[in-house]
Structures are given as C-alpha cells and as structure tokens.
Short mmCIF file of N, CA and C in Angstrom, two decimals:
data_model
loop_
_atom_site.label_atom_id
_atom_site.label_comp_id
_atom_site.label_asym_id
_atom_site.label_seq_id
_atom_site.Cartn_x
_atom_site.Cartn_y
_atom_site.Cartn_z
N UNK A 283 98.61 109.92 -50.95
CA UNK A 283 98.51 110.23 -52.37
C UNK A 283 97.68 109.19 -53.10
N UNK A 284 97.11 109.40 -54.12
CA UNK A 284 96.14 108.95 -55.21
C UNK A 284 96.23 108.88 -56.54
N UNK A 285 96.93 107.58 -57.10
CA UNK A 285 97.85 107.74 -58.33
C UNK A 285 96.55 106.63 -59.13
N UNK A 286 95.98 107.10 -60.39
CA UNK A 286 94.69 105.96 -61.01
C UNK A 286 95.53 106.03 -62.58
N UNK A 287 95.05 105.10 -62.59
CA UNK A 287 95.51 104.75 -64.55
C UNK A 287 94.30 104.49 -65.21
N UNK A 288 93.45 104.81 -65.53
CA UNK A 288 92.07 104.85 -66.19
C UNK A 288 93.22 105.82 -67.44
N UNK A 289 92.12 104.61 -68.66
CA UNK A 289 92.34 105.88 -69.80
C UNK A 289 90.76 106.08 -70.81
N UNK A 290 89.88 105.61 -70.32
CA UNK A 290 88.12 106.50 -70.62
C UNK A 290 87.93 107.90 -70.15
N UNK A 291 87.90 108.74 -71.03
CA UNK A 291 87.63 110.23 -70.54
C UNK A 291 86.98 110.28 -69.14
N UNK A 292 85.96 109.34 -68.85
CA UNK A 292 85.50 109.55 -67.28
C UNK A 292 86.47 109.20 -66.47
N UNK A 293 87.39 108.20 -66.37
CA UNK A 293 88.20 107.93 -65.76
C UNK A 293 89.20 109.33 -65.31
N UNK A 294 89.27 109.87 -66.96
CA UNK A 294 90.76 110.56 -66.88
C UNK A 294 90.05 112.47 -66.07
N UNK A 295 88.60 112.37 -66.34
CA UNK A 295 88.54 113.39 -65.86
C UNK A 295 88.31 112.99 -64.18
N UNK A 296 88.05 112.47 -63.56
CA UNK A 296 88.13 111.94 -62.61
C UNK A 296 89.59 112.17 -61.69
N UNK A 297 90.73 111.93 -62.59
CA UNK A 297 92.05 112.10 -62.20
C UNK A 297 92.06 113.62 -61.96
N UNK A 298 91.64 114.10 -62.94
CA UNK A 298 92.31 115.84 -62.87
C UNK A 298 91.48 116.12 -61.51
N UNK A 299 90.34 115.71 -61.75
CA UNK A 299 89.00 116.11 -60.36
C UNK A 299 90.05 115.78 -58.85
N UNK A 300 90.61 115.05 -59.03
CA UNK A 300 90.83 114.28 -57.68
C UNK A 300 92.34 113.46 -57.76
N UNK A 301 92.61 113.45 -58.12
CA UNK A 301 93.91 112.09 -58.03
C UNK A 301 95.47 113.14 -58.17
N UNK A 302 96.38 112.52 -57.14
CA UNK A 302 97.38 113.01 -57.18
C UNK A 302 99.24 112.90 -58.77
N UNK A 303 97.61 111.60 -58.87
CA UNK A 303 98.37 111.30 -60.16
C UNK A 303 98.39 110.39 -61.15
N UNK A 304 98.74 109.63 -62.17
CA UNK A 304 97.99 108.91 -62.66
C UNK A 304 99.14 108.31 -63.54
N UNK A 305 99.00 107.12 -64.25
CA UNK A 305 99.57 106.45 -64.07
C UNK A 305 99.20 105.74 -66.05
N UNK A 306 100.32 106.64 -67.08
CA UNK A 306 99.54 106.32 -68.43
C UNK A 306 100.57 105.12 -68.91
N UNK A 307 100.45 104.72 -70.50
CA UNK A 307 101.06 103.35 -70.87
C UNK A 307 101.25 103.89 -71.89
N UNK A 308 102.75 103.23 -72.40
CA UNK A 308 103.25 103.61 -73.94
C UNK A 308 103.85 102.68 -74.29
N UNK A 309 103.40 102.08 -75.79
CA UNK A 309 103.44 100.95 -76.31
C UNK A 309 104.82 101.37 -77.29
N UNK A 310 105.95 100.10 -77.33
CA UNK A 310 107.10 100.30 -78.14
C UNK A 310 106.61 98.65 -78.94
N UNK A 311 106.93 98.58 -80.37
CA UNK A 311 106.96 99.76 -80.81
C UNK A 311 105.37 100.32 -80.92
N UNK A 312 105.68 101.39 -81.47
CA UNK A 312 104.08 102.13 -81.71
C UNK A 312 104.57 103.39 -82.67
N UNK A 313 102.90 103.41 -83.06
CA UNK A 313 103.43 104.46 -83.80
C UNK A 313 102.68 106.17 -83.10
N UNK A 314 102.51 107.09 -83.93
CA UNK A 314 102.51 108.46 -83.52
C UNK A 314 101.52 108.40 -82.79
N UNK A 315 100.26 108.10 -83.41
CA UNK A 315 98.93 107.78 -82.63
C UNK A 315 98.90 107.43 -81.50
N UNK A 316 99.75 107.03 -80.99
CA UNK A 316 99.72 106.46 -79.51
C UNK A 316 100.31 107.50 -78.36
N UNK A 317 101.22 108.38 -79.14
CA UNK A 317 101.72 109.44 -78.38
C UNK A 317 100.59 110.45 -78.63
N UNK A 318 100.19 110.42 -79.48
CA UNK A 318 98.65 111.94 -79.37
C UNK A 318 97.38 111.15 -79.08
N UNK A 319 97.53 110.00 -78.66
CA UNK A 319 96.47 109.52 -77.57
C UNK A 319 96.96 110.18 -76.13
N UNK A 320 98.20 109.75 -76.20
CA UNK A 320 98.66 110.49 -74.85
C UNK A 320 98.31 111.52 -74.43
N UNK A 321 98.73 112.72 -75.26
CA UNK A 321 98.66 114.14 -75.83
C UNK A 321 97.06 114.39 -75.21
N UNK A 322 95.83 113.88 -76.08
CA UNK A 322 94.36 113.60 -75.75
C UNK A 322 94.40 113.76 -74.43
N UNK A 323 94.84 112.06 -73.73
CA UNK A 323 94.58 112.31 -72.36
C UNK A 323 95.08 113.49 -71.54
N UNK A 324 95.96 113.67 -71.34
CA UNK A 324 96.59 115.00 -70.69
C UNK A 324 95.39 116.02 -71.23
N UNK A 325 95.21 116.43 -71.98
CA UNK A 325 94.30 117.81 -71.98
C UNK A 325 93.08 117.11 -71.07
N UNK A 326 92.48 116.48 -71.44
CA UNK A 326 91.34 115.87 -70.57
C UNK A 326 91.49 115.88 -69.00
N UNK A 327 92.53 115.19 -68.70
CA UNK A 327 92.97 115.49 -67.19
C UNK A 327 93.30 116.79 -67.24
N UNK A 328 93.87 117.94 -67.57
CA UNK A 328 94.42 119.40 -67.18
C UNK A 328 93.02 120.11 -67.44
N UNK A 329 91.95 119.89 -68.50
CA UNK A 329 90.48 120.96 -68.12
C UNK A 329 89.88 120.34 -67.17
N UNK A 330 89.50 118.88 -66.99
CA UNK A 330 89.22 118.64 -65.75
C UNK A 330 89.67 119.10 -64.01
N UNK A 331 90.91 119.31 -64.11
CA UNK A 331 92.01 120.15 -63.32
C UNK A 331 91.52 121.23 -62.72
N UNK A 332 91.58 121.84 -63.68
CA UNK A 332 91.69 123.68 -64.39
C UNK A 332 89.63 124.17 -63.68
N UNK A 333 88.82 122.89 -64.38
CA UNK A 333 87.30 123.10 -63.66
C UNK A 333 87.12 122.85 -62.07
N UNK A 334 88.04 121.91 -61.75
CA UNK A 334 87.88 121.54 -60.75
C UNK A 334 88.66 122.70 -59.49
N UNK A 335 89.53 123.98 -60.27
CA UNK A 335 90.28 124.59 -59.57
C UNK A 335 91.27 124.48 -58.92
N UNK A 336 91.59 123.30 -59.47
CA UNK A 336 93.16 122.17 -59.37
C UNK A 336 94.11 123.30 -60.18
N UNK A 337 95.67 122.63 -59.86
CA UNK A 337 96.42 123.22 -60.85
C UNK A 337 97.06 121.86 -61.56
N UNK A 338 96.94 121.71 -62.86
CA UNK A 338 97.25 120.55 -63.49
C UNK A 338 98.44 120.29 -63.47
N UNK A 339 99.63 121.24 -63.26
CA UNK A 339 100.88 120.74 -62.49
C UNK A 339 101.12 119.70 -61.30
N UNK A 340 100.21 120.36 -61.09
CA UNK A 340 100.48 119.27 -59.08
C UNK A 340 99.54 117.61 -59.57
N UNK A 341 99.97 117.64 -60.88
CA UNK A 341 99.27 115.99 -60.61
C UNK A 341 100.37 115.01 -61.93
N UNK A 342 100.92 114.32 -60.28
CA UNK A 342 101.86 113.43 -61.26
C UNK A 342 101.55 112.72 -62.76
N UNK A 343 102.11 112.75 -63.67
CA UNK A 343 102.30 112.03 -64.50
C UNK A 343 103.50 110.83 -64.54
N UNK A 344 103.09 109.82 -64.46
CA UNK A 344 104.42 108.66 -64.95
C UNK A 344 103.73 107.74 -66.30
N UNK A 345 104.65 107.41 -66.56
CA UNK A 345 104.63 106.86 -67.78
C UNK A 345 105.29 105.56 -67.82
N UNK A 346 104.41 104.16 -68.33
CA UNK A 346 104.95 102.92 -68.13
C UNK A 346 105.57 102.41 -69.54
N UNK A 347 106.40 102.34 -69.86
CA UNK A 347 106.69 101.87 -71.41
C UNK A 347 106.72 100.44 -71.30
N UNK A 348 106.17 99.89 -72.12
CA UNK A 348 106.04 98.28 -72.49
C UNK A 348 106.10 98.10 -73.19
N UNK A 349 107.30 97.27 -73.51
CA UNK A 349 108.51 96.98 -74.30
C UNK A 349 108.04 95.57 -74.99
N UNK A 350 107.76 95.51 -76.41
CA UNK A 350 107.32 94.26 -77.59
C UNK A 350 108.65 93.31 -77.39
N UNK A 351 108.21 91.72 -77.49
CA UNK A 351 109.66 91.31 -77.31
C UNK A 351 110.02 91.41 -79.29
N UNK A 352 111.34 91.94 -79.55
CA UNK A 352 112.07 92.00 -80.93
C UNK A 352 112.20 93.62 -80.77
N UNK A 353 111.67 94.17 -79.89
CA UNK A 353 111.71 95.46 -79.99
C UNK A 353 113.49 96.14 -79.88
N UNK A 354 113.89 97.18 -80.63
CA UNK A 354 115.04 97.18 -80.70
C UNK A 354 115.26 98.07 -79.60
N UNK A 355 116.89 98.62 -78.78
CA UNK A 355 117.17 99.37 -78.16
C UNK A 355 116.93 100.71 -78.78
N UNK A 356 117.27 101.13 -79.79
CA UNK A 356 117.00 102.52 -80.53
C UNK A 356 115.41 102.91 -80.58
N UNK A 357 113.89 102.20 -80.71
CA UNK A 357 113.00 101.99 -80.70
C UNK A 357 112.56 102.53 -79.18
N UNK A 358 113.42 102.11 -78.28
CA UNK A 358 112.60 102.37 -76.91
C UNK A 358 113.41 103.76 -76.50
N UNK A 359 114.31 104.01 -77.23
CA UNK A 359 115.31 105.30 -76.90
C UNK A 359 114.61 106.53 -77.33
N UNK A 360 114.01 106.50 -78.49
CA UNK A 360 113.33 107.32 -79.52
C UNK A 360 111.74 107.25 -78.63
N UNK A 361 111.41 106.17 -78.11
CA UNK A 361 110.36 106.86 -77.44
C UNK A 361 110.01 107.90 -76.10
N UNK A 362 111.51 107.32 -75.43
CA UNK A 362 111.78 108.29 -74.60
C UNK A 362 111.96 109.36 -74.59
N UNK A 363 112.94 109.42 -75.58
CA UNK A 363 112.77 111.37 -76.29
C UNK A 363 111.76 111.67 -76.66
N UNK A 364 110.89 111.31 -76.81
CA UNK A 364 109.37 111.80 -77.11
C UNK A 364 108.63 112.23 -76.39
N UNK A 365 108.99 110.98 -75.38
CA UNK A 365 107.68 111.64 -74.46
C UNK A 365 108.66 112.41 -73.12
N UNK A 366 109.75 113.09 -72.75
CA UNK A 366 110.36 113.64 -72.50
C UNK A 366 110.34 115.12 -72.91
N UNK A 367 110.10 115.15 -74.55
CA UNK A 367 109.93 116.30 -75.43
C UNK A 367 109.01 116.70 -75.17
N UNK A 368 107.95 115.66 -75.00
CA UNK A 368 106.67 116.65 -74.70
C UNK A 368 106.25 116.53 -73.12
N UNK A 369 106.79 116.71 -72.42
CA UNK A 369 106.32 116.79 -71.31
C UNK A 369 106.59 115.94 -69.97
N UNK A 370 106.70 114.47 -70.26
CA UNK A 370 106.63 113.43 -69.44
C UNK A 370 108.27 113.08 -68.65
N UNK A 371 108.45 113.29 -67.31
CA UNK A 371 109.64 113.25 -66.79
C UNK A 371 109.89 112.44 -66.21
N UNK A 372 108.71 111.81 -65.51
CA UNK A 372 108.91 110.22 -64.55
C UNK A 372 108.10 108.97 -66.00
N UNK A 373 109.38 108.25 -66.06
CA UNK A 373 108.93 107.00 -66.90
C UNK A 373 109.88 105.81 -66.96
N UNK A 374 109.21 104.68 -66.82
CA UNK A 374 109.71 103.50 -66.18
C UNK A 374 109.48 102.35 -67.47
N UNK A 375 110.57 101.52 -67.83
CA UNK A 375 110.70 100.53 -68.52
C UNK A 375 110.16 99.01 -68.25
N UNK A 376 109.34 98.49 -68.98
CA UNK A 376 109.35 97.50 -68.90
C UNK A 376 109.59 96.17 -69.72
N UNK A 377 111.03 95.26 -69.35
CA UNK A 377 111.52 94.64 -70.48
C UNK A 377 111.04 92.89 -70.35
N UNK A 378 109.86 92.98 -69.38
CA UNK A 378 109.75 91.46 -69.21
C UNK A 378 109.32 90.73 -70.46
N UNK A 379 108.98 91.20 -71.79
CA UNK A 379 108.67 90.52 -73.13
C UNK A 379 109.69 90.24 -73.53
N UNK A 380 111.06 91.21 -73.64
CA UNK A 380 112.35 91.32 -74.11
C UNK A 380 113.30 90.58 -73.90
N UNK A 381 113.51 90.49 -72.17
CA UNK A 381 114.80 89.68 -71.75
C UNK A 381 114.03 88.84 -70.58
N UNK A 382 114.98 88.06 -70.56
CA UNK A 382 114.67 87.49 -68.89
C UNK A 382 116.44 86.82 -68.45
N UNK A 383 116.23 87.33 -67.01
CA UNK A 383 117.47 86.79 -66.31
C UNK A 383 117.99 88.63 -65.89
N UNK A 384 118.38 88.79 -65.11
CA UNK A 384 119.14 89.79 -64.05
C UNK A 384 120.35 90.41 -65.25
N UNK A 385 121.27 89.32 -65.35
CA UNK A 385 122.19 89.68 -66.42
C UNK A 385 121.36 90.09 -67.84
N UNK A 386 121.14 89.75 -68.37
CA UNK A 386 120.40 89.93 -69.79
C UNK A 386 119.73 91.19 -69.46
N UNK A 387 119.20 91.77 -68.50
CA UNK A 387 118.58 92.84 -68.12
C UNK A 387 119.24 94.20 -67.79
N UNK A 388 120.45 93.66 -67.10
CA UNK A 388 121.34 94.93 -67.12
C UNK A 388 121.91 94.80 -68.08
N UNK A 389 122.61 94.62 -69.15
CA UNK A 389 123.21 94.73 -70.51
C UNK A 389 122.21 95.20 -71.45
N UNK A 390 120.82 95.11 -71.14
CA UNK A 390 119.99 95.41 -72.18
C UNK A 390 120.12 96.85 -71.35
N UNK A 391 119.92 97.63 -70.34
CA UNK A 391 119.84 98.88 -69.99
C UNK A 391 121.01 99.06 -70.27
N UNK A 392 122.12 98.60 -70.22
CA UNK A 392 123.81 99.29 -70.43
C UNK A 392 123.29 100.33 -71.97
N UNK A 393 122.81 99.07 -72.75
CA UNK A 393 122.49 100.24 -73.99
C UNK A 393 121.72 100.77 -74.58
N UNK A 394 120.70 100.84 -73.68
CA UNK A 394 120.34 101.33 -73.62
C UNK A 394 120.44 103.05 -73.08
N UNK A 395 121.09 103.21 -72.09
CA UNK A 395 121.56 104.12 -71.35
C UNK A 395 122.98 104.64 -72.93
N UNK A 396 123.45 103.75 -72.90
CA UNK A 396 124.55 104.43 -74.06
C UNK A 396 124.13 105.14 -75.17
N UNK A 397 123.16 104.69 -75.55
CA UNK A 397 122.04 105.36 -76.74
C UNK A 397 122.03 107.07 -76.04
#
C-alpha cells in the first residue's frame, strides 16, 4: 500500500491517480477554513480518482489532529465530530504540545473519551 500526505493540488491529484491513501492534518484549535480546506482537498483527490477510473472510496483517508498546547479537551472533541460528520473515520491524536509523561496522557484521553 501507498499512503502520501501532499496537500498542493499536484500532490493531491497524484493521490487519487495512484495512492492507496493519504494522509491529511487538522489543526486544533482552528477555525472552519481549515475543515473546507479539507473539504477542497478531498474533491481534488475523488475527480482525480473518478479520471483516473479509480473509485474514490478505495483510497484511505486518515486524519492527524495536532493538538495547540492550551488547547482545551472540548476543542479537540468538537473537532472530531466534524470531521467524523463529514466523512473522516480513521483519525489519530496528537497531544505532544499538550502533555508530556504516560500518566498525564492517559487522563488527558480519559476525557477526553468522556466528552
């Protein structure tokens, strides 16, 4: 498999052309713009797809969230429902700005997850 994170339209059409999947970034906090950048890319990769005679299903999407340190738990919860809402099912946290230490890391997911 062939997972690229390019986000320049050549890049991203490139993915739909060829790549099993690709690999986008979502900034917490952030605001809307950053999710209909998202939005952008995905169509770009799915006509690229769609020309290439791909089916834009069969090409993973994951999603990296990178987490501002002050950023609140409700902040990264609300982005998840977002990009969940619209589409995105594999997405992975990243709290190395936020916490550091093993403990501090699972208590920050405890409530995360409780949210």
């Amino acid at each position: 498999p062939s997972t690229s994170a390019p986000s320049p339209p050549r890049g991203l059409r490139r993915i739909g052309e060829r790549a099993d999947g690709w690999l986008a970034v979502a900034q917490v906090p952030a605001g809307v713009h950053h999710i209909d950048s998202l939005k952008r890319q995905c169509a770009i990769i799915d006509a690229a797809a769609l020309a290439a005679g791909r089916d834009p299903a069969a090409i993973a999407s994951n999603v990296r969230i990178n987490v501002a340190a002050g950023s609140a738990v409700d902040q990264v919860a609300d982005t998840i429902q977002t990009l969940t809402d619209i589409g995105y099912s594999d997405l992975f946290v990243d709290l190395k700005f936020v916490v550091s230490g093993v403990d501090a890391h699972l208590e920050w997911v405890q409530r995360l997850v409780a949210r």
